[in-house]
Amino acid sequence: MLNIKPIHTELSGAMLVRVYENRSQLGAAAGREAAAAIRALLASKAQVRIVFAAAPSQNEFLAELAAAPELDWSRITAFHMDEYVGLPEGSPQSFGTFLREALFGKVSPGTVHYLNPAAGAEAEAERYGRLLAEAPIDIVCLGIGENGHLAFNDPPVADFNDPLPVKLVVLDEVCRNQQVNDGCFPSLAEVPRQALTLTIPVLLSAQWLFCMVPGASKRGAVTRTLHESISTACPSTILREHGDCRMFVDTDSFGAVFS
């Protein structure tokens, strides 16, 4: 297996940031590191609970994780961190569908808890919150949005002290435009206006955070995350306060030139 090394490493607050030549190397390195963390947890406990993001930015990471050897997925309970409200059942844009195709269908976790807003968004938020509260979350695998959102905690609705584990939110226009830019929807009019999202305190409750952020479209968000004052104006800035958050970026998203 090729040893992939970052071309630059730094700390931003408590967060370890590693820069890779390209998104392929970023995804491979992050996937291998997350797999090692999962193996370590499985060696010390019966079950491991992991939350996954669903977005094109996660493709390379999820592919690497799906191919990782010696992972007992039967002892893993999986969650996803957000879901649109109002999509037809089985829609290809559904985050549950995305994760089923990219990961869950390939590795068969022991338990997968899907968010299903079709059952009634607020009732589903309560149900999913109860599932999350059954035991601590071990790992969260996430990205950040062009507006700095974590899951669907956009700046207008982000709350670092949110009392709810899961909530119904209205998506801001930057977030909805990103879904078009990512190729997930053909036009802004087709992007749902509401979603269910895990809240920021739940995401930060995990022992380990693995944050994968490739691509030039995320450069502004990465710069703000690393250097802006910590506030909900850019929700991802709070990652700098987590005890073990590892951010993986490439030269496109980091924006610096290295000799």
PDB file of N, CA and C in Angstrom, residues 155-197:
ATOM      1  N   PRO A 155     -25.309  29.176   8.811  1.00  0.00           N
ATOM      2  CA  PRO A 155     -25.131  30.289   9.754  1.00  0.00           C
ATOM      3  C   PRO A 155     -26.417  30.831  10.381  1.00  0.00           C
ATOM      4  N   PRO A 156     -27.531  30.966   9.648  1.00  0.00           N
ATOM      5  CA  PRO A 156     -28.718  31.532  10.298  1.00  0.00           C
ATOM      6  C   PRO A 156     -29.331  30.649  11.386  1.00  0.00           C
ATOM      7  N   VAL A 157     -29.061  29.337  11.350  1.00  0.00           N
ATOM      8  CA  VAL A 157     -29.706  28.432  12.314  1.00  0.00           C
ATOM      9  C   VAL A 157     -28.709  27.707  13.215  1.00  0.00           C
ATOM     10  N   ALA A 158     -27.416  27.905  12.983  1.00  0.00           N
ATOM     11  CA  ALA A 158     -26.408  27.209  13.782  1.00  0.00           C
ATOM     12  C   ALA A 158     -26.428  27.706  15.228  1.00  0.00           C
ATOM     13  N   ASP A 159     -26.248  26.756  16.161  1.00  0.00           N
ATOM     14  CA  ASP A 159     -26.264  27.075  17.593  1.00  0.00           C
ATOM     15  C   ASP A 159     -25.263  26.156  18.275  1.00  0.00           C
ATOM     16  N   PHE A 160     -24.191  26.737  18.807  1.00  0.00           N
ATOM     17  CA  PHE A 160     -23.162  25.924  19.460  1.00  0.00           C
ATOM     18  C   PHE A 160     -23.652  25.299  20.764  1.00  0.00           C
ATOM     19  N   ASN A 161     -24.775  25.782  21.274  1.00  0.00           N
ATOM     20  CA  ASN A 161     -25.352  25.241  22.508  1.00  0.00           C
ATOM     21  C   ASN A 161     -26.776  24.743  22.262  1.00  0.00           C
ATOM     22  N   ASP A 162     -27.002  24.216  21.087  1.00  0.00           N
ATOM     23  CA  ASP A 162     -28.348  23.801  20.702  1.00  0.00           C
ATOM     24  C   ASP A 162     -28.901  22.779  21.696  1.00  0.00           C
ATOM     25  N   PRO A 163     -30.104  22.982  22.223  1.00  0.00           N
ATOM     26  CA  PRO A 163     -30.669  22.019  23.177  1.00  0.00           C
ATOM     27  C   PRO A 163     -31.224  20.766  22.508  1.00  0.00           C
ATOM     28  N   LEU A 164     -31.418  20.811  21.195  1.00  0.00           N
ATOM     29  CA  LEU A 164     -31.984  19.680  20.469  1.00  0.00           C
ATOM     30  C   LEU A 164     -30.884  18.844  19.828  1.00  0.00           C
ATOM     31  N   PRO A 165     -31.028  17.518  19.796  1.00  0.00           N
ATOM     32  CA  PRO A 165     -30.047  16.691  19.094  1.00  0.00           C
ATOM     33  C   PRO A 165     -30.251  16.696  17.583  1.00  0.00           C
ATOM     34  N   VAL A 166     -31.512  16.781  17.153  1.00  0.00           N
ATOM     35  CA  VAL A 166     -31.876  16.806  15.731  1.00  0.00           C
ATOM     36  C   VAL A 166     -32.969  17.847  15.569  1.00  0.00           C
ATOM     37  N   LYS A 167     -32.893  18.651  14.488  1.00  0.00           N
ATOM     38  CA  LYS A 167     -33.925  19.674  14.340  1.00  0.00           C
ATOM     39  C   LYS A 167     -34.256  19.891  12.864  1.00  0.00           C
ATOM     40  N   LEU A 168     -35.427  20.451  12.644  1.00  0.00           N
ATOM     41  CA  LEU A 168     -35.892  20.849  11.327  1.00  0.00           C
ATOM     42  C   LEU A 168     -35.378  22.247  11.043  1.00  0.00           C
ATOM     43  N   VAL A 169     -34.757  22.450   9.874  1.00  0.00           N
ATOM     44  CA  VAL A 169     -34.185  23.751   9.546  1.00  0.00           C
ATOM     45  C   VAL A 169     -34.614  24.186   8.149  1.00  0.00           C
ATOM     46  N   VAL A 170     -34.565  25.489   7.929  1.00  0.00           N
ATOM     47  CA  VAL A 170     -34.728  26.073   6.604  1.00  0.00           C
ATOM     48  C   VAL A 170     -33.326  26.325   6.056  1.00  0.00           C
ATOM     49  N   LEU A 171     -33.055  25.852   4.849  1.00  0.00           N
ATOM     50  CA  LEU A 171     -31.727  25.971   4.248  1.00  0.00           C
ATOM     51  C   LEU A 171     -31.530  27.370   3.666  1.00  0.00           C
ATOM     52  N   ASP A 172     -30.348  27.942   3.886  1.00  0.00           N
ATOM     53  CA  ASP A 172     -30.115  29.259   3.319  1.00  0.00           C
ATOM     54  C   ASP A 172     -29.738  29.141   1.842  1.00  0.00           C
ATOM     55  N   GLU A 173     -29.736  30.257   1.132  1.00  0.00           N
ATOM     56  CA  GLU A 173     -29.574  30.211  -0.319  1.00  0.00           C
ATOM     57  C   GLU A 173     -28.181  29.769  -0.730  1.00  0.00           C
ATOM     58  N   VAL A 174     -27.145  30.143   0.027  1.00  0.00           N
ATOM     59  CA  VAL A 174     -25.785  29.691  -0.294  1.00  0.00           C
ATOM     60  C   VAL A 174     -25.713  28.178  -0.231  1.00  0.00           C
ATOM     61  N   CYS A 175     -26.305  27.611   0.790  1.00  0.00           N
ATOM     62  CA  CYS A 175     -26.333  26.153   0.949  1.00  0.00           C
ATOM     63  C   CYS A 175     -27.076  25.501  -0.209  1.00  0.00           C
ATOM     64  N   ARG A 176     -28.230  26.049  -0.565  1.00  0.00           N
ATOM     65  CA  ARG A 176     -29.025  25.450  -1.642  1.00  0.00           C
ATOM     66  C   ARG A 176     -28.304  25.581  -2.988  1.00  0.00           C
ATOM     67  N   ASN A 177     -27.636  26.710  -3.210  1.00  0.00           N
ATOM     68  CA  ASN A 177     -26.859  26.863  -4.445  1.00  0.00           C
ATOM     69  C   ASN A 177     -25.704  25.863  -4.515  1.00  0.00           C
ATOM     70  N   GLN A 178     -25.110  25.554  -3.365  1.00  0.00           N
ATOM     71  CA  GLN A 178     -24.029  24.571  -3.354  1.00  0.00           C
ATOM     72  C   GLN A 178     -24.506  23.228  -3.885  1.00  0.00           C
ATOM     73  N   GLN A 179     -25.737  22.856  -3.573  1.00  0.00           N
ATOM     74  CA  GLN A 179     -26.251  21.569  -4.034  1.00  0.00           C
ATOM     75  C   GLN A 179     -26.343  21.534  -5.560  1.00  0.00           C
ATOM     76  N   VAL A 180     -26.613  22.699  -6.164  1.00  0.00           N
ATOM     77  CA  VAL A 180     -26.615  22.799  -7.626  1.00  0.00           C
ATOM     78  C   VAL A 180     -25.181  22.759  -8.150  1.00  0.00           C
ATOM     79  N   ASN A 181     -24.281  23.516  -7.506  1.00  0.00           N
ATOM     80  CA  ASN A 181     -22.875  23.537  -7.924  1.00  0.00           C
ATOM     81  C   ASN A 181     -22.244  22.164  -7.847  1.00  0.00           C
ATOM     82  N   ASP A 182     -22.666  21.360  -6.862  1.00  0.00           N
ATOM     83  CA  ASP A 182     -22.137  20.004  -6.700  1.00  0.00           C
ATOM     84  C   ASP A 182     -22.728  19.017  -7.704  1.00  0.00           C
ATOM     85  N   GLY A 183     -23.704  19.467  -8.500  1.00  0.00           N
ATOM     86  CA  GLY A 183     -24.319  18.587  -9.478  1.00  0.00           C
ATOM     87  C   GLY A 183     -25.393  17.682  -8.924  1.00  0.00           C
ATOM     88  N   CYS A 184     -25.849  17.962  -7.702  1.00  0.00           N
ATOM     89  CA  CYS A 184     -26.864  17.109  -7.083  1.00  0.00           C
ATOM     90  C   CYS A 184     -28.262  17.433  -7.592  1.00  0.00           C
ATOM     91  N   PHE A 185     -28.496  18.682  -7.990  1.00  0.00           N
ATOM     92  CA  PHE A 185     -29.783  19.110  -8.524  1.00  0.00           C
ATOM     93  C   PHE A 185     -29.534  19.950  -9.769  1.00  0.00           C
ATOM     94  N   PRO A 186     -30.419  19.877 -10.758  1.00  0.00           N
ATOM     95  CA  PRO A 186     -30.211  20.646 -11.989  1.00  0.00           C
ATOM     96  C   PRO A 186     -30.473  22.135 -11.848  1.00  0.00           C
ATOM     97  N   SER A 187     -31.263  22.536 -10.859  1.00  0.00           N
ATOM     98  CA  SER A 187     -31.569  23.954 -10.696  1.00  0.00           C
ATOM     99  C   SER A 187     -31.900  24.243  -9.245  1.00  0.00           C
ATOM    100  N   LEU A 188     -31.790  25.520  -8.867  1.00  0.00           N
ATOM    101  CA  LEU A 188     -32.073  25.927  -7.495  1.00  0.00           C
ATOM    102  C   LEU A 188     -33.521  25.635  -7.123  1.00  0.00           C
ATOM    103  N   ALA A 189     -34.427  25.795  -8.070  1.00  0.00           N
ATOM    104  CA  ALA A 189     -35.843  25.577  -7.786  1.00  0.00           C
ATOM    105  C   ALA A 189     -36.143  24.159  -7.338  1.00  0.00           C
ATOM    106  N   GLU A 190     -35.270  23.212  -7.702  1.00  0.00           N
ATOM    107  CA  GLU A 190     -35.505  21.806  -7.360  1.00  0.00           C
ATOM    108  C   GLU A 190     -34.860  21.396  -6.043  1.00  0.00           C
ATOM    109  N   VAL A 191     -34.076  22.265  -5.450  1.00  0.00           N
ATOM    110  CA  VAL A 191     -33.438  21.955  -4.170  1.00  0.00           C
ATOM    111  C   VAL A 191     -34.452  22.175  -3.049  1.00  0.00           C
ATOM    112  N   PRO A 192     -34.677  21.179  -2.201  1.00  0.00           N
ATOM    113  CA  PRO A 192     -35.630  21.385  -1.096  1.00  0.00           C
ATOM    114  C   PRO A 192     -35.231  22.566  -0.218  1.00  0.00           C
ATOM    115  N   ARG A 193     -36.223  23.167   0.390  1.00  0.00           N
ATOM    116  CA  ARG A 193     -35.986  24.326   1.251  1.00  0.00           C
ATOM    117  C   ARG A 193     -35.806  23.950   2.715  1.00  0.00           C
ATOM    118  N   GLN A 194     -36.167  22.728   3.089  1.00  0.00           N
ATOM    119  CA  GLN A 194     -36.063  22.295   4.478  1.00  0.00           C
ATOM    120  C   GLN A 194     -35.305  20.970   4.569  1.00  0.00           C
ATOM    121  N   ALA A 195     -34.758  20.746   5.748  1.00  0.00           N
ATOM    122  CA  ALA A 195     -34.037  19.502   6.001  1.00  0.00           C
ATOM    123  C   ALA A 195     -34.044  19.205   7.495  1.00  0.00           C
ATOM    124  N   LEU A 196     -33.784  17.959   7.817  1.00  0.00           N
ATOM    125  CA  LEU A 196     -33.466  17.575   9.190  1.00  0.00           C
ATOM    126  C   LEU A 196     -31.951  17.515   9.325  1.00  0.00           C
ATOM    127  N   THR A 197     -31.436  17.972  10.452  1.00  0.00           N
ATOM    128  CA  THR A 197     -29.999  17.940  10.669  1.00  0.00           C
ATOM    129  C   THR A 197     -29.667  17.581  12.110  1.00  0.00           C
TER     130      THR A 197
END
